[in-house]
């Protein structure tokens, strides 16, 4: 998605993901008003739309549970990612899987 061809394919595919150079980034707000963004364009392989949905759910649910500090804990995050990565592409409710894993690994 970070290349011109990837952006075109994303748009032609009719997906809801953003394409182009900003399509491979996660953004948010640090503190009250400071925008934050990180690109993830240099990974060994591409991410599926399910992986992106799981990442979005993970960020949202850790935020809602006041657990964002856990994203900075490498052992906890490795455990979450190891359990989420094999999630099949067509899982009907990926958010449920995220909440189950967060509950399993605890705070």
Coordinates of C-alpha atoms in Angstrom, one line a residue:
X1 CA 0.0 0.0 0.0
X2 CA 3.0 2.3 0.4
X3 CA 3.7 2.2 -3.3
X4 CA 1.8 3.7 -6.2
X5 CA 0.8 0.2 -7.4
X6 CA -0.3 -0.8 -4.0
X7 CA -2.4 2.3 -3.7
X8 CA -4.1 1.7 -7.1
X9 CA -4.8 -2.0 -6.2
X10 CA -6.3 -0.9 -2.9
X11 CA -8.6 1.5 -4.6
X12 CA -9.6 -1.0 -7.3
X13 CA -10.2 -3.7 -4.7
X14 CA -13.0 -1.6 -3.1
X15 CA -11.7 -2.0 0.4
X16 CA -12.2 0.4 3.1
X17 CA -8.5 0.8 3.9
X18 CA -6.6 4.0 3.0
X19 CA -4.2 3.6 0.1
X20 CA -1.0 5.5 -0.8
X21 CA 1.9 6.5 1.3
X22 CA -0.3 7.2 4.4
X23 CA -2.1 3.9 4.0
X24 CA 0.6 2.0 6.0
X25 CA 0.5 4.1 9.2
X26 CA -1.2 4.2 12.6
X27 CA -2.0 7.6 14.0
X28 CA -3.5 9.0 17.1
X29 CA -3.1 11.7 19.7
X30 CA -0.5 11.8 22.5
X31 CA -1.5 13.7 25.5
X32 CA -4.4 16.1 24.8
X33 CA -3.5 17.7 21.4
X34 CA -0.2 16.3 20.1
X35 CA -0.7 14.3 16.9
X36 CA 1.3 11.1 16.6
X37 CA 1.9 8.8 13.6
X38 CA 4.1 5.8 12.8
X39 CA 4.6 4.1 9.4
X40 CA 5.1 0.4 9.1
X41 CA 6.1 0.1 5.5
X42 CA 9.3 -1.8 5.9
X43 CA 8.1 -5.1 7.2
X44 CA 9.0 -8.5 5.7
X45 CA 5.5 -9.2 4.3
X46 CA 2.3 -7.4 3.7
X47 CA -0.6 -7.4 6.1
X48 CA -4.0 -8.8 5.3
X49 CA -7.2 -6.7 5.9
X50 CA -7.9 -9.0 8.8
X51 CA -4.6 -8.2 10.4
X52 CA -5.4 -4.5 10.0
X53 CA -8.8 -4.9 11.5
X54 CA -7.3 -6.8 14.5
X55 CA -4.7 -4.1 15.0
X56 CA -7.4 -1.4 15.0
X57 CA -9.5 -3.4 17.5
X58 CA -6.5 -4.0 19.7
X59 CA -5.8 -0.3 19.9
X60 CA -9.4 0.6 20.5
X61 CA -10.0 -2.0 23.1
X62 CA -6.8 -1.4 25.0
X63 CA -7.6 2.3 25.0
X64 CA -11.2 1.7 26.3
X65 CA -9.9 -0.6 29.1
X66 CA -7.2 2.0 30.1
X67 CA -4.5 -0.5 29.1
X68 CA -2.6 1.4 26.5
X69 CA 0.6 1.1 28.7
X70 CA 0.4 -2.7 27.9
X71 CA 1.2 -2.0 24.3
X72 CA 4.7 -0.9 25.5
X73 CA 5.3 -4.2 27.3
X74 CA 7.1 -6.5 24.8
X75 CA 6.2 -9.8 26.5
X76 CA 2.5 -8.9 26.7
X77 CA 2.3 -7.6 23.2
X78 CA 4.2 -10.6 21.9
X79 CA 1.6 -12.9 23.5
X80 CA -1.2 -10.9 22.0
X81 CA 0.3 -10.9 18.5
X82 CA 1.1 -14.6 18.7
X83 CA -2.5 -15.4 19.4
X84 CA -4.0 -12.9 16.9
X85 CA -1.7 -13.6 13.9
X86 CA -3.2 -17.0 12.9
X87 CA -6.8 -15.5 12.9
X88 CA -8.4 -16.6 9.7
X89 CA -9.0 -13.9 7.1
X90 CA -12.8 -14.3 7.1
X91 CA -13.4 -14.4 10.9
X92 CA -16.9 -12.9 11.4
X93 CA -16.3 -10.9 14.6
X94 CA -12.6 -10.1 15.0
X95 CA -13.3 -7.7 17.9
X96 CA -14.5 -10.6 20.0
X97 CA -11.2 -12.5 19.4
X98 CA -9.3 -9.4 20.5
X99 CA -11.4 -9.0 23.7
X100 CA -11.0 -12.7 24.5
X101 CA -7.2 -12.5 24.2
X102 CA -7.0 -9.3 26.2
X103 CA -9.1 -11.0 28.9
X104 CA -7.0 -14.2 28.8
X105 CA -3.7 -12.3 29.2
X106 CA -5.1 -10.0 31.8
X107 CA -3.9 -6.6 32.8

